[in-house]
mmCIF file of C-alpha atoms in Angstrom:
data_model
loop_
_atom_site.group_PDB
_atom_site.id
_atom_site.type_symbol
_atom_site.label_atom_id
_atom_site.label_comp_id
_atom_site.label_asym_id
_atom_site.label_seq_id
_atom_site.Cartn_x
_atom_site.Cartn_y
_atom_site.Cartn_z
ATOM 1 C CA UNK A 913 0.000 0.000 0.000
ATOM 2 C CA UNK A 914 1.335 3.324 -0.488
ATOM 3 C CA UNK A 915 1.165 6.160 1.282
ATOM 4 C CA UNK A 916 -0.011 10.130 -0.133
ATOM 5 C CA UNK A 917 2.612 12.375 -1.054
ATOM 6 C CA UNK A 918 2.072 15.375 1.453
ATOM 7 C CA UNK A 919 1.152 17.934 -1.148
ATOM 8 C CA UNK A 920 2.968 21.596 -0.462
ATOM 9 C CA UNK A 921 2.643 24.540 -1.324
ATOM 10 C CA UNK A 922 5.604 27.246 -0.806
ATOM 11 C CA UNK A 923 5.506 30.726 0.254
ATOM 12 C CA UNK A 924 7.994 32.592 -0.246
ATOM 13 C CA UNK A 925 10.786 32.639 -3.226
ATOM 14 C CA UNK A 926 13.684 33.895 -1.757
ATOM 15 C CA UNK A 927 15.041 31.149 1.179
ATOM 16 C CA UNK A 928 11.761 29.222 -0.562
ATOM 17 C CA UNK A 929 13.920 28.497 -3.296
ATOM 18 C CA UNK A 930 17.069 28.047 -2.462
ATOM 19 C CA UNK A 931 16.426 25.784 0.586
ATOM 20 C CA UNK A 932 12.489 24.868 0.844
ATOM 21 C CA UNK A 933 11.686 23.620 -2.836
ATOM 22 C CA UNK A 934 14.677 21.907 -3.433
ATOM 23 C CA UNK A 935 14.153 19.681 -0.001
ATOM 24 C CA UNK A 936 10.705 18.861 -0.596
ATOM 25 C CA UNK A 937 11.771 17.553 -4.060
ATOM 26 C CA UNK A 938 14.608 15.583 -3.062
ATOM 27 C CA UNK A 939 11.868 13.847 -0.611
ATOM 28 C CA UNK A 940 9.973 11.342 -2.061
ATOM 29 C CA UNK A 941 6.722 11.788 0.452
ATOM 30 C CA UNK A 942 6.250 15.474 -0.570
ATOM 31 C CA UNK A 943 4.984 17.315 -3.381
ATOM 32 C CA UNK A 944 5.289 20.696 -4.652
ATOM 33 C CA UNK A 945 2.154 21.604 -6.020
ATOM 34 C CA UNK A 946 2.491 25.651 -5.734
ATOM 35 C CA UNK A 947 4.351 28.629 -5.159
ATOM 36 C CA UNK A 948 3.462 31.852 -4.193
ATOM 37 C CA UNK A 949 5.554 35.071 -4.006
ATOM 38 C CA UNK A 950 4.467 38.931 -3.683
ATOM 39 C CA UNK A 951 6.284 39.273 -7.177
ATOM 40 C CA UNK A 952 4.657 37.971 -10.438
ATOM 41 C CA UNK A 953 7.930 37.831 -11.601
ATOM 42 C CA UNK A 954 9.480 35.615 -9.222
ATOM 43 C CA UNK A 955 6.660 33.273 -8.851
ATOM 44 C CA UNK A 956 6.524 32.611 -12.451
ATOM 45 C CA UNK A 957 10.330 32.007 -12.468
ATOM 46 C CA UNK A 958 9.927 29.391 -9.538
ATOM 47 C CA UNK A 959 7.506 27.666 -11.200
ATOM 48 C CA UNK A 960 9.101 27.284 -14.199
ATOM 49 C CA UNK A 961 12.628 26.448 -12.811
ATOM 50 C CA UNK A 962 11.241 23.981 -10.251
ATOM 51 C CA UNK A 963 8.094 22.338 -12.553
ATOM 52 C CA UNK A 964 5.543 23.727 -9.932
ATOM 53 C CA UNK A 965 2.292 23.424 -11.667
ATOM 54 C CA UNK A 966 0.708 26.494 -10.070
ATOM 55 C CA UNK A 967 2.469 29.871 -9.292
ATOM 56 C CA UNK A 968 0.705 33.250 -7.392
ATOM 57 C CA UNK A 969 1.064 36.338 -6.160
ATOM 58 C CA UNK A 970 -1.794 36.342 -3.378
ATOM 59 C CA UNK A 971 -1.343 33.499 -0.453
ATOM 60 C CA UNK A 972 -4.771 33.122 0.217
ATOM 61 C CA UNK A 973 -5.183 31.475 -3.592
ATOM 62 C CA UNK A 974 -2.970 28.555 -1.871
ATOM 63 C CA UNK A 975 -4.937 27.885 1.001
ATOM 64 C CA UNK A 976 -8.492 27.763 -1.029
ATOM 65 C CA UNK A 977 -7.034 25.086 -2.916
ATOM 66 C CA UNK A 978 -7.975 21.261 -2.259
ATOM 67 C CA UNK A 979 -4.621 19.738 -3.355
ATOM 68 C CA UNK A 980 -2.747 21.630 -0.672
ATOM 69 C CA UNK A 981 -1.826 20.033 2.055
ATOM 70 C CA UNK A 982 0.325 21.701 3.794
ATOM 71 C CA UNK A 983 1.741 25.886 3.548
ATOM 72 C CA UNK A 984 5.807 26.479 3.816
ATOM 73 C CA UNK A 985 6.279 29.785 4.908
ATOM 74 C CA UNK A 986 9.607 31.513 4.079
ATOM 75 C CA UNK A 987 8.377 35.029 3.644
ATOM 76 C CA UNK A 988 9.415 38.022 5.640
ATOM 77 C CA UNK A 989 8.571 37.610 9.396
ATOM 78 C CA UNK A 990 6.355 40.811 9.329
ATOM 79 C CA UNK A 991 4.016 38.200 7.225
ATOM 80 C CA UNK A 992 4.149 35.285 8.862
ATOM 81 C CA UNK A 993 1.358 35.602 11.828
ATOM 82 C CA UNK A 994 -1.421 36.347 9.243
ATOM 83 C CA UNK A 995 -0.409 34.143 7.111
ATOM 84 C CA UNK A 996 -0.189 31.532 9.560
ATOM 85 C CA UNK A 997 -2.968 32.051 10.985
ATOM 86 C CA UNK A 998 -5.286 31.832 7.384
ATOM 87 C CA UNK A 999 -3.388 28.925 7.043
ATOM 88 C CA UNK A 1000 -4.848 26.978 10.027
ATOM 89 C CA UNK A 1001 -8.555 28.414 9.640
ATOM 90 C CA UNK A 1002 -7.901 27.075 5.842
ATOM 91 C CA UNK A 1003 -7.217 23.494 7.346
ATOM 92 C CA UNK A 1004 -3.590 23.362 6.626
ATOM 93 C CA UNK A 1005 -0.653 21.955 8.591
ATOM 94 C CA UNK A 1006 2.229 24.782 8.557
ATOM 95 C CA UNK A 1007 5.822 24.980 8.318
ATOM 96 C CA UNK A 1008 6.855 28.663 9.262
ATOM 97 C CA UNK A 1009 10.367 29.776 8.673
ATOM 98 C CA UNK A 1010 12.102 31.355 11.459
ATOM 99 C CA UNK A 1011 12.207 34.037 13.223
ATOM 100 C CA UNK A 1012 8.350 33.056 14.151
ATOM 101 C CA UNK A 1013 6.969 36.278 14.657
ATOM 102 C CA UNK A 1014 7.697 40.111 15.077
ATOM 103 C CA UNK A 1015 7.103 40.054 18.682
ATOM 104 C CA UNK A 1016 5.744 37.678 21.688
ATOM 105 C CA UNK A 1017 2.667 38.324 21.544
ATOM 106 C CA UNK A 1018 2.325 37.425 18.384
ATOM 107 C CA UNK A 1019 4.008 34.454 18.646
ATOM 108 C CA UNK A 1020 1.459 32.837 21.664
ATOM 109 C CA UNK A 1021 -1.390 33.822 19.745
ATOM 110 C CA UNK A 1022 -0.288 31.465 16.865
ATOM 111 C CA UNK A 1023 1.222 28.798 18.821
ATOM 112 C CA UNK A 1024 -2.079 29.034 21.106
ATOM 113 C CA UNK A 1025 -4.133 28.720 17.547
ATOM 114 C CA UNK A 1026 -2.166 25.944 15.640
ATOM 115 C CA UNK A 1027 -2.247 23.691 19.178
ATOM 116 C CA UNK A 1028 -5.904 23.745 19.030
ATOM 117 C CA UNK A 1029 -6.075 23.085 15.437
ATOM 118 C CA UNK A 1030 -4.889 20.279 15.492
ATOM 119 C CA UNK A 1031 -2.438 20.421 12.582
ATOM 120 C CA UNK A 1032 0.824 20.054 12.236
ATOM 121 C CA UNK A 1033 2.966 23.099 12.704
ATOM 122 C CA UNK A 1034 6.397 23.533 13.306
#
């Protein structure tokens, strides 16, 4: 029997493509099925160098989608609790790249939230 492929989507094309695509490809129980970046640009170019079917420019696109499993966020800290946060209200398990947050506060809030989700978040 086999098991899913954990279908990701990446946030995020700076550190998201140096370091996050490449390791979910070289995994064989991951999937990159988007990519997302505030610049049409670079999203476009990500998709194309890495054979991600779907590029965007707005991270909520990501988390409407069914074939999303999970989000990889690796976009400037300023963005991450929102983004975070739409994530686990969208049903997705999250992967945030560090530093967490822009301040305490922020970070209990989302810890507090992705806890009672009960996704996967790290």
């Amino acid at each position: 029997m086999s098991i899913p492929k954990l279908r990701v989507a990446v946030v995020g094309t700076g550190f998201g493509t140096t370091v996050h695509i490449p390791a979910y490809q070289s995994c064989d129980a991951t999937e990159v099925v988007a990519v997302c970046s505030a610049t049409e640009r670079r999203a476009k170019d990500a998709a194309a160098r890495f054979g991600i079917p779907v590029w965007t420019t707005d991270y909520r696109t990501l988390l409407g989608r069914d074939d999303v499993d999970a989000v990889s966020i690796s976009s400037p800290p300023f963005t991450h609790h929102a983004m975070s946060l739409a994530a686990f209200a969208a049903g997705k398990h999250v992967l945030l790249e560090k530093p967490m947050a822009v301040n305490t506060t922020e970070c209990r809030e989302m810890l507090d939230i992705a806890t009672r989700s009960g996704l996967r978040h790290m």
